[in-house]
GROMACS .gro file of C-alpha atoms in nm:
model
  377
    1UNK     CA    1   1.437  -1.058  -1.113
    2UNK     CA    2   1.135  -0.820  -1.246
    3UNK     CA    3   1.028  -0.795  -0.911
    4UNK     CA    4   1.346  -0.653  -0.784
    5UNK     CA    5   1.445  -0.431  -1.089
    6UNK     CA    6   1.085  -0.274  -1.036
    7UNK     CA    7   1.174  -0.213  -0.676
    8UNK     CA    8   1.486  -0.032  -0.765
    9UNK     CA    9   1.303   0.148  -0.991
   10UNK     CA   10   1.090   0.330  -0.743
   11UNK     CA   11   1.324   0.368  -0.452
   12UNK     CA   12   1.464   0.678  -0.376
   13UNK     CA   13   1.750   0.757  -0.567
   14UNK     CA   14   1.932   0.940  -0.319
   15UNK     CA   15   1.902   0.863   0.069
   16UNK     CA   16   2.032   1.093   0.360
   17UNK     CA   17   2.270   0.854   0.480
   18UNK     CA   18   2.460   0.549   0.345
   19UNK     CA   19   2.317   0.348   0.636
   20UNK     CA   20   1.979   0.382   0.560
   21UNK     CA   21   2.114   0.352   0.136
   22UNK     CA   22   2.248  -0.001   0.231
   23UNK     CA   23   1.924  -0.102   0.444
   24UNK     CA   24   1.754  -0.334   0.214
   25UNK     CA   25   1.931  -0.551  -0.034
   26UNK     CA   26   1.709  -0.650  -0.253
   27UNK     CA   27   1.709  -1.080  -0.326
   28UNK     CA   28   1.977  -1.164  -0.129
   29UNK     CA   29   1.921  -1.427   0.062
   30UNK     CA   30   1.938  -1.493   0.452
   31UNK     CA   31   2.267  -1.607   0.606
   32UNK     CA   32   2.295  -1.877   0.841
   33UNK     CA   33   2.617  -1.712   0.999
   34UNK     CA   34   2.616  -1.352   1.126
   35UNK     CA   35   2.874  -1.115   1.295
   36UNK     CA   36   2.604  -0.910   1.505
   37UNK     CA   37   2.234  -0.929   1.657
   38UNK     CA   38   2.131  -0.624   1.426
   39UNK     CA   39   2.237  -0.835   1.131
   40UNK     CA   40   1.934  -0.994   1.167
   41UNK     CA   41   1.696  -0.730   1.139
   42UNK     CA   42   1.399  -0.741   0.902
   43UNK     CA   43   1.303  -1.014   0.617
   44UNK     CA   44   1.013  -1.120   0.856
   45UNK     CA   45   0.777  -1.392   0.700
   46UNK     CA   46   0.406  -1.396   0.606
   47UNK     CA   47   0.189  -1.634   0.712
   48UNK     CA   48  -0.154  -1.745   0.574
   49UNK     CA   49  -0.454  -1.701   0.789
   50UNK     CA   50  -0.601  -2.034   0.762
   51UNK     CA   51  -0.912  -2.047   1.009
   52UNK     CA   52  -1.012  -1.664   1.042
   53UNK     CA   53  -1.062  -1.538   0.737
   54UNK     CA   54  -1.372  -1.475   0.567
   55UNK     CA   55  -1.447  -1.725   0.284
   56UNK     CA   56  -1.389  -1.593  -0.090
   57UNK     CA   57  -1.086  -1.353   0.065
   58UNK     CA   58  -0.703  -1.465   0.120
   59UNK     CA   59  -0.571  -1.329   0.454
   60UNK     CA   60  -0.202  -1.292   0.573
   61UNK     CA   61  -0.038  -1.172   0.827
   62UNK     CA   62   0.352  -0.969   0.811
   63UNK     CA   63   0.495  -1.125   1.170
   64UNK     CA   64   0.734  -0.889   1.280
   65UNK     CA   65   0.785  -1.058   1.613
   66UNK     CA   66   1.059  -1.249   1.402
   67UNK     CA   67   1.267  -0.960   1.455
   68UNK     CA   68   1.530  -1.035   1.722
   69UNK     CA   69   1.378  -0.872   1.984
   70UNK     CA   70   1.014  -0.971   1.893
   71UNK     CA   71   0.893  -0.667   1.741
   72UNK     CA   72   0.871  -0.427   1.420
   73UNK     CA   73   1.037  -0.168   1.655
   74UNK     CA   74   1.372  -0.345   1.605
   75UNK     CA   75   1.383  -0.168   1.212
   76UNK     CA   76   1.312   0.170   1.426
   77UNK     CA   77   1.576   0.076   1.696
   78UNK     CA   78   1.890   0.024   1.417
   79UNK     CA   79   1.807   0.290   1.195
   80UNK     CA   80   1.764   0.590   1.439
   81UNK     CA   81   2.129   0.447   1.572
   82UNK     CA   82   2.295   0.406   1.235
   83UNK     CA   83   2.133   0.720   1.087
   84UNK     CA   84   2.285   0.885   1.418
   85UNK     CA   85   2.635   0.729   1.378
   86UNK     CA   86   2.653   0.830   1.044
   87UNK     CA   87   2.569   1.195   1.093
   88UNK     CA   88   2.788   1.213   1.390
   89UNK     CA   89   2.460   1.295   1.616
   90UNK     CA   90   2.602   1.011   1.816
   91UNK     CA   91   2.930   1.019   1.948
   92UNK     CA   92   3.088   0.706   2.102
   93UNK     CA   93   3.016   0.643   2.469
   94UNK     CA   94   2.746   0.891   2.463
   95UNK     CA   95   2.426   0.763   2.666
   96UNK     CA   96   2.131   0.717   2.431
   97UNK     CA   97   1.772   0.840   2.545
   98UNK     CA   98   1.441   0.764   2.464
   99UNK     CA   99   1.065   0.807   2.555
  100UNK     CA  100   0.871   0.492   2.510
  101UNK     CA  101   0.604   0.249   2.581
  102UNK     CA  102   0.852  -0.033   2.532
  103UNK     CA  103   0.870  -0.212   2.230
  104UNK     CA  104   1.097   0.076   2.103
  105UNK     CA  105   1.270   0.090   2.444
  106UNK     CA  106   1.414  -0.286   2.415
  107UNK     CA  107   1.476  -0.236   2.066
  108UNK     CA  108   1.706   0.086   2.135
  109UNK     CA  109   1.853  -0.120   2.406
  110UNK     CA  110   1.968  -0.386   2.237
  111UNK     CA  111   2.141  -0.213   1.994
  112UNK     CA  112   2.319  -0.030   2.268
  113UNK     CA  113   2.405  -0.300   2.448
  114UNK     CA  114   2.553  -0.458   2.079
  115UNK     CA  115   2.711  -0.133   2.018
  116UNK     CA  116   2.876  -0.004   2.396
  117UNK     CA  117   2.657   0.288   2.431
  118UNK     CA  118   2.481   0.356   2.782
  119UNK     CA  119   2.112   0.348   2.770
  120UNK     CA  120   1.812   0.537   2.950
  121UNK     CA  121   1.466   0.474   2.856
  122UNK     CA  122   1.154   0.649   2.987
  123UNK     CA  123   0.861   0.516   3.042
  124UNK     CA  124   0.446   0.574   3.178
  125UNK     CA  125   0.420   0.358   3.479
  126UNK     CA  126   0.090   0.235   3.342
  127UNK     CA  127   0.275   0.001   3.042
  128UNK     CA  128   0.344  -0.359   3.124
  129UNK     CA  129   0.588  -0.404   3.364
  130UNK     CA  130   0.760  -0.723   3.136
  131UNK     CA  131   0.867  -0.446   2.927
  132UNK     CA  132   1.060  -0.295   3.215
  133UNK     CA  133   1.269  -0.606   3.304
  134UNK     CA  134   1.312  -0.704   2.924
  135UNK     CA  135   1.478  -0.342   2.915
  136UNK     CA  136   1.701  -0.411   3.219
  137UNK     CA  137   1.812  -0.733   3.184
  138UNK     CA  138   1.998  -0.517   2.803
  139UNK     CA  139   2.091  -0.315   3.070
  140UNK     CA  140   1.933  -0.019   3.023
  141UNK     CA  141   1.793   0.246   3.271
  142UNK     CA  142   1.442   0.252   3.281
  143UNK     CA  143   1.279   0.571   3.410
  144UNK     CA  144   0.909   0.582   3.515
  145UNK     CA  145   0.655   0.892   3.472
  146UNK     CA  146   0.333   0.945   3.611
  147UNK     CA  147   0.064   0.799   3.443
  148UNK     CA  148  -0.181   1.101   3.449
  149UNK     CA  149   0.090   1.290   3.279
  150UNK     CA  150   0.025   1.019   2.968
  151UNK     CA  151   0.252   0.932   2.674
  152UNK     CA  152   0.371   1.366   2.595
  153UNK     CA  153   0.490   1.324   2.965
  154UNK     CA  154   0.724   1.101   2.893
  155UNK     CA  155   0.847   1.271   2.598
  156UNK     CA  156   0.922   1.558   2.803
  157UNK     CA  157   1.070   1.376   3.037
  158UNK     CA  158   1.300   1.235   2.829
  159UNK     CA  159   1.374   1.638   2.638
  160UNK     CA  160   1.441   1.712   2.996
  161UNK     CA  161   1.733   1.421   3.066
  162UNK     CA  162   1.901   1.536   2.721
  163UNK     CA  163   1.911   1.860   2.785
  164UNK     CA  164   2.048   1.811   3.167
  165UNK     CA  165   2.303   1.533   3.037
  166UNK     CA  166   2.417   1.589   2.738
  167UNK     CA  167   2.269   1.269   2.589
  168UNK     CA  168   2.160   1.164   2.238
  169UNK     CA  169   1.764   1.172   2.186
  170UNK     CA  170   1.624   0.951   2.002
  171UNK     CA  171   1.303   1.131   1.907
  172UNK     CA  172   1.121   0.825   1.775
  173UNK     CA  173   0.798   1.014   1.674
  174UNK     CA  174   0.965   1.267   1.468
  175UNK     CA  175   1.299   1.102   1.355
  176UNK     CA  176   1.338   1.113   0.973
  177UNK     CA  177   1.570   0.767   0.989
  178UNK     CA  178   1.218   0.647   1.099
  179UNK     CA  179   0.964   0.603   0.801
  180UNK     CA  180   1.271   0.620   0.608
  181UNK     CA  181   1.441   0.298   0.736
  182UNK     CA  182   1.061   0.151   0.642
  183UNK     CA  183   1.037   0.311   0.300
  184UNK     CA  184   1.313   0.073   0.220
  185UNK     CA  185   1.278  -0.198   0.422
  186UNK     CA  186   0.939  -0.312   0.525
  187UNK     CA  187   0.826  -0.173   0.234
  188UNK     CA  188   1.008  -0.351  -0.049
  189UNK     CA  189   0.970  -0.682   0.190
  190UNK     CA  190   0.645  -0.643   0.130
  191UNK     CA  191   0.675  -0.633  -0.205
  192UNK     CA  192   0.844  -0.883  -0.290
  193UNK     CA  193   0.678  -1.095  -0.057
  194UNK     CA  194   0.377  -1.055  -0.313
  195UNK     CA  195   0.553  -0.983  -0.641
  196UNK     CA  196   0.373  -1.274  -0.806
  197UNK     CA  197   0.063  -1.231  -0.636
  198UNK     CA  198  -0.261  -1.042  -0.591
  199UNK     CA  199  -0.268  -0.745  -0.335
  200UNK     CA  200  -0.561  -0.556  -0.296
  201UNK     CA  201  -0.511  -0.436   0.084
  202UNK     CA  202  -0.243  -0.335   0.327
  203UNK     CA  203  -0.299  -0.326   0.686
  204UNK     CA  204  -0.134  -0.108   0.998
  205UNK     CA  205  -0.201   0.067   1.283
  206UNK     CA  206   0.009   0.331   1.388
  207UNK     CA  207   0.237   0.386   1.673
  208UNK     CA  208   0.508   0.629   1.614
  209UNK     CA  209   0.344   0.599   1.227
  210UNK     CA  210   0.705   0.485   1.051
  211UNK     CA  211   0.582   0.195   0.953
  212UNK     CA  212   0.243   0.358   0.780
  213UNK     CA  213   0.389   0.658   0.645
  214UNK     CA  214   0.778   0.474   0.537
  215UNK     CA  215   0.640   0.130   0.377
  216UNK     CA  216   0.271   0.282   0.291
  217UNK     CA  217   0.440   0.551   0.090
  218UNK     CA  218   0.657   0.297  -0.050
  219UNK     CA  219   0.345  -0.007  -0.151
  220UNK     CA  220   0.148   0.276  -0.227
  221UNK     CA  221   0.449   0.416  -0.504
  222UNK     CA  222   0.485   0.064  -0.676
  223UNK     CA  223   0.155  -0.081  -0.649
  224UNK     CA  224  -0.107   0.225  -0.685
  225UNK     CA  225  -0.383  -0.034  -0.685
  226UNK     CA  226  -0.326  -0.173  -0.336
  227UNK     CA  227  -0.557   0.036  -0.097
  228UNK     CA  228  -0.300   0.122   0.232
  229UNK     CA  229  -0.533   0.089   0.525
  230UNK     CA  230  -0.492   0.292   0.847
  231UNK     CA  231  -0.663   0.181   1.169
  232UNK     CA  232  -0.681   0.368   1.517
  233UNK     CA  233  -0.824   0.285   1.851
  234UNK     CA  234  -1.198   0.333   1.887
  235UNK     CA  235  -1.216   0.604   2.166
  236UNK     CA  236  -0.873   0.778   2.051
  237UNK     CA  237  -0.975   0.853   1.719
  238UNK     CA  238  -0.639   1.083   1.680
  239UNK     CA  239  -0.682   1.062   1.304
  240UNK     CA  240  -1.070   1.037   1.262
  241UNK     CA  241  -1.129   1.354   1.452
  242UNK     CA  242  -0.928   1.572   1.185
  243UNK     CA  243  -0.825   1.815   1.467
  244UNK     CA  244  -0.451   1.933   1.442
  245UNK     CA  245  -0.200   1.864   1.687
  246UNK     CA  246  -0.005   2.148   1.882
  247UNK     CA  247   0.350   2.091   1.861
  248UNK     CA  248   0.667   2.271   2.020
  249UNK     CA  249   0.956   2.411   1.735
  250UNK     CA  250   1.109   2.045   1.722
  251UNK     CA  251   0.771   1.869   1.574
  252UNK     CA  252   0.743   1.692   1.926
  253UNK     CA  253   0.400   1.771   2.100
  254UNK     CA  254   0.341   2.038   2.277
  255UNK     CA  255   0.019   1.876   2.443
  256UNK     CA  256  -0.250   1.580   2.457
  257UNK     CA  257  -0.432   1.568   2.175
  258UNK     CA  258  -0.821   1.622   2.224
  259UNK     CA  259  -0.940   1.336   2.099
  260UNK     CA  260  -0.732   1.103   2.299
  261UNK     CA  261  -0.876   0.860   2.552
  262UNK     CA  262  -0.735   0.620   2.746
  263UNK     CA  263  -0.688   0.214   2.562
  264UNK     CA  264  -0.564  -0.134   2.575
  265UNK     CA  265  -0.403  -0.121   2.282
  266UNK     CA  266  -0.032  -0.065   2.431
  267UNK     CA  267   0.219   0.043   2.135
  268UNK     CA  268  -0.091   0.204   1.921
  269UNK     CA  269  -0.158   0.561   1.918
  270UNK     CA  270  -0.005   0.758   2.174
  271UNK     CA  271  -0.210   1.079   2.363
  272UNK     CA  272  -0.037   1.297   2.052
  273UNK     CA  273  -0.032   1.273   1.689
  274UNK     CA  274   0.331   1.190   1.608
  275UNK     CA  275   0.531   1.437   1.348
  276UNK     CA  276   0.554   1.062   1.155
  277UNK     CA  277   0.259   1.005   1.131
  278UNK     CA  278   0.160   1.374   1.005
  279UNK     CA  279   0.391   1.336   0.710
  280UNK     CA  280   0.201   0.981   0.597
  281UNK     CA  281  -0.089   1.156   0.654
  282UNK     CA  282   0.004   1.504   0.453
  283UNK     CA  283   0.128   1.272   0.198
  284UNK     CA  284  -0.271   1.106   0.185
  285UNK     CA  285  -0.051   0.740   0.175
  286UNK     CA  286  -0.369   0.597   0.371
  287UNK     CA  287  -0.714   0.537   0.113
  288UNK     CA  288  -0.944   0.384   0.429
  289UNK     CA  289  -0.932   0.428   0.831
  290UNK     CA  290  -1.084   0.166   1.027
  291UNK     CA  291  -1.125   0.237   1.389
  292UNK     CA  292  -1.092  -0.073   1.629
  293UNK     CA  293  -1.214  -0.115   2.016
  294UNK     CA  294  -1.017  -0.226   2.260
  295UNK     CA  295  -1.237  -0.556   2.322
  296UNK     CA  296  -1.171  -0.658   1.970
  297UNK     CA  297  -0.798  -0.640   1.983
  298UNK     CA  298  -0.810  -0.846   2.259
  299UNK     CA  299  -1.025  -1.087   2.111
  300UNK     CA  300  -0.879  -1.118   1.765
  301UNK     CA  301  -0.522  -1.171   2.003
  302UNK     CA  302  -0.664  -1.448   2.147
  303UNK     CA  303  -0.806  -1.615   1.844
  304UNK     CA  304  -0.485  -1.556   1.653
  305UNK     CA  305  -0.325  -1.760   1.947
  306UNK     CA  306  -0.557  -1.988   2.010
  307UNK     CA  307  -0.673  -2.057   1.613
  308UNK     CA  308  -0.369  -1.970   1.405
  309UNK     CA  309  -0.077  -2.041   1.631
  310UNK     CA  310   0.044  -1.659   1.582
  311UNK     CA  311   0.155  -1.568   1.933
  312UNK     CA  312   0.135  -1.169   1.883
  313UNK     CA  313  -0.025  -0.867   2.129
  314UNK     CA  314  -0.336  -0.676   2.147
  315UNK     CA  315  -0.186  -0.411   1.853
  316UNK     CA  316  -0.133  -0.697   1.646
  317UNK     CA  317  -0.492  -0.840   1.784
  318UNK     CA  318  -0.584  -0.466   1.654
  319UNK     CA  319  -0.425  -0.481   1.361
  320UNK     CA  320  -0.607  -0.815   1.296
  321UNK     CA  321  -0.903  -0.712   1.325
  322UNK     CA  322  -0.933  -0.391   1.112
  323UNK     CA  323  -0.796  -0.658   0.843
  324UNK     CA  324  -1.094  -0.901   0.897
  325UNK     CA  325  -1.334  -0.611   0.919
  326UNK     CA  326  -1.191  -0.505   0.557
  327UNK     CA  327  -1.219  -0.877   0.444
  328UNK     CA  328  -1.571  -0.876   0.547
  329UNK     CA  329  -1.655  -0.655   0.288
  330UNK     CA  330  -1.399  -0.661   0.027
  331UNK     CA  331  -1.465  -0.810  -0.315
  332UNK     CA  332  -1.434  -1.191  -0.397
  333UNK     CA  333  -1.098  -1.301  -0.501
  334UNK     CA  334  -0.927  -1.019  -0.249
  335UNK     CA  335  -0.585  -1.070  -0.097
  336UNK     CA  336  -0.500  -0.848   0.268
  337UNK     CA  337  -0.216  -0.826   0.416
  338UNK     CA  338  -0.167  -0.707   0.824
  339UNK     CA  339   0.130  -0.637   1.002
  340UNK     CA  340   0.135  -0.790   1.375
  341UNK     CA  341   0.377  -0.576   1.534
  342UNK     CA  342   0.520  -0.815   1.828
  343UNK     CA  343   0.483  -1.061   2.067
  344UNK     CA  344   0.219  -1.202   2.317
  345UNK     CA  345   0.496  -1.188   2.587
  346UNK     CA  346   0.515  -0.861   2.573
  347UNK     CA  347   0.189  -0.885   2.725
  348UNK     CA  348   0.142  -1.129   3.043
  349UNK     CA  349   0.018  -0.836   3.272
  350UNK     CA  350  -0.203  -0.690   3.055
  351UNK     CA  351  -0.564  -0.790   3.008
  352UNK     CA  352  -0.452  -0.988   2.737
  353UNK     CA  353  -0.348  -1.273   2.966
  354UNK     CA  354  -0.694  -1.191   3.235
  355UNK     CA  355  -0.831  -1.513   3.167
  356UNK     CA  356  -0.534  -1.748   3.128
  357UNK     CA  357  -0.456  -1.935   3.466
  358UNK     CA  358  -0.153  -2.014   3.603
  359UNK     CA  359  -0.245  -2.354   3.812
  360UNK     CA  360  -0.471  -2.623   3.668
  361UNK     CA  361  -0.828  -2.579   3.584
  362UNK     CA  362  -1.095  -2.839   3.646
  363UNK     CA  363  -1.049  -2.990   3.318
  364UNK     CA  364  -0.712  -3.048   3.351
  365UNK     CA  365  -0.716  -3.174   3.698
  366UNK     CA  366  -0.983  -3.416   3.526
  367UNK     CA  367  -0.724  -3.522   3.325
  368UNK     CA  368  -0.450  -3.551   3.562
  369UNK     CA  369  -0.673  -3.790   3.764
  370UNK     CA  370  -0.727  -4.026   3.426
  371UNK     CA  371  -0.399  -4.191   3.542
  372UNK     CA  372  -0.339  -4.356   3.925
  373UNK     CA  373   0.017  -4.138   3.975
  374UNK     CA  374   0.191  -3.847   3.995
  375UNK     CA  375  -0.117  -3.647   4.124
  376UNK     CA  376  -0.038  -3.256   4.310
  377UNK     CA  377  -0.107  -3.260   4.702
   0.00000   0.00000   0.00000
């Protein structure tokens, strides 16, 4: 009960919309019965990291691939819609659009197909093509850009189709429902989630940076002595390089950012800095960046799987691994906590899955051979 009257305490006392008011209510327990997917949205568990951590340091990871759709995108997904419903931004039977490099793009169209609205989603043709068919079998649209025109493409790709049609944008990277939807949902789940225990360090990468700049702000506001750590690719240090992004009137971006380079880490850091994420970092929520190569989100993906049991991607892999590099170093007694964004399955094309056969290996024909039956041809 202290944990949840200090929660209320330092939420915001007035929000822009009674959706995003009613988001998170605080202590009440999970139902068992519920009259809609979105229902279901949020209260994701923490697990322990048993086998990777550093000794002396506690470890644990925020799985958001509990969401119903596998991924922390799903808290983006309903509040853009509600906030949108309840503004009147979205009128019924109007097609929703979005640019994406997935994640967000299944999210959005599940709630569509939940709520009746037609759905087109835009996408690089360089992102996994799982994604696509995930996306069409909610029956969405899904539109493909070039892949030399990179993720601002696709934004403008999708500015164009509103324009033309008459269709709702979603404008995940600059969306206010965005970090706000986090501020009061991931955030105080967090929160709680530790109430009666040690946190020194909190752990994301960035994306469309909701999730840094909405539940940062929020740890950062009840807990001042929790450090909010930031992490970034390697080679598309967006946020290292200090440079500011040009933008068009809307906050959208009005080209690549300089910095940017091409990475595996699908879901992390698009070829822009993304209004979001410009108002976490204006707001200094982050107190360390740790930058992350591509070769160790893969890695850490792998021995989450393979170690842990915790079946997430190479951003969670990224994630991951800016934690343990933190852990490394951190004081004795320290407690981390990293959010793992979504599933491995979101991932089977990718070099995530480069080394992972599909027909037996030598060792398990070996062991198909221990026995005198049922051999293959």
């Amino acid at each position: 009960h202290q944990a949840i009257a200090m929660l209320r305490a330092v939420a915001p006392s007035a929000l822009r919309t009674p959706s995003l008011a009613r988001a998170f209510r605080a202590g009440s327990a999970p139902r068992a019965i519920y009259d809609n997917i979105t229902q279901t949205v949020g209260r994701t568990p923490v697990v322990k990291i048993n086998r990777l951590a550093p000794a002396g340091v506690e470890v644990y990871a925020k799985c958001e691939f509990f969401n119903p759709l596998s991924s922390v995108k799903d808290r983006l997904a309903l509040a853009i819609i509600e906030h949108a419903e309840a503004t009147g931004a979205l009128k019924p039977g109007q097609t929703v659009v979005e640019a994406t490099s997935g994640n967000t793009g299944i999210s959005i169209a599940m709630m569509c197909a939940q709520r009746g609205y037609p759905c087109v989603i835009v996408m690089a043709e360089t992102f996994s093509v799982e994604r696509r068919k995930v996306m069409r079998a909610l029956g969405a649209k899904v539109v493909l850009t070039p892949a030399a025109e990179r993720g601002s493409g696709m934004v403008k790709k999708a500015q164009e189709l509103a324009a033309k049609h008459g269709w709702f944008l979603a404008r995940q990277f600059e969306n206010e429902a965005n970090a706000a939807f986090h501020q009061n949902t991931t955030g105080p789940e967090v929160l709680l989630d530790f109430a009666t225990r040690r946190l020194d360090y909190w752990v994301t990468g960035y994306g469309t940076g909701g999730t840094f700049a909405g539940a940062g702000a929020m740890i950062k506001k009840a807990r001042p002595s929790v450090k909010i750590v930031l992490s970034e690719p390697e080679n598309a240090a967006l946020v290292a390089s200090g440079t500011p992004q040009e933008r068009q009137a809307d906050g959208s971006p009005a080209s690549t950012h300089s910095a940017w380079a091409p990475h595996p880490i699908q879901g992390w850091t698009p070829d822009f800095v993304p209004l979001n994420l410009q108002g976490g970092l204006d707001e200094k929520v982050h107190d360390m960046l740790v930058p992350v190569s591509g070769d160790e989100a893969i890695a850490t993906a792998r021995d989450l799987a393979r170690k842990e049991g915790l079946f997430t991607g190479i951003s969670g892999g990224a994630t991951m691994a800016a934690a343990l590099k933190v852990a490394k170093d951190a004081p004795a007694g320290s407690v981390l906590c990293a959010m793992l964004p979504d599933t491995a399955e979101r991932y089977l094309s990718t070099p995530l899955f480069a080394e992972i056969e599909a027909d037996m290996n030598a060792d398990e024909v070996g062991i198909s051979k221990s026995t005198p039956g049922f051999h293959l041809g």
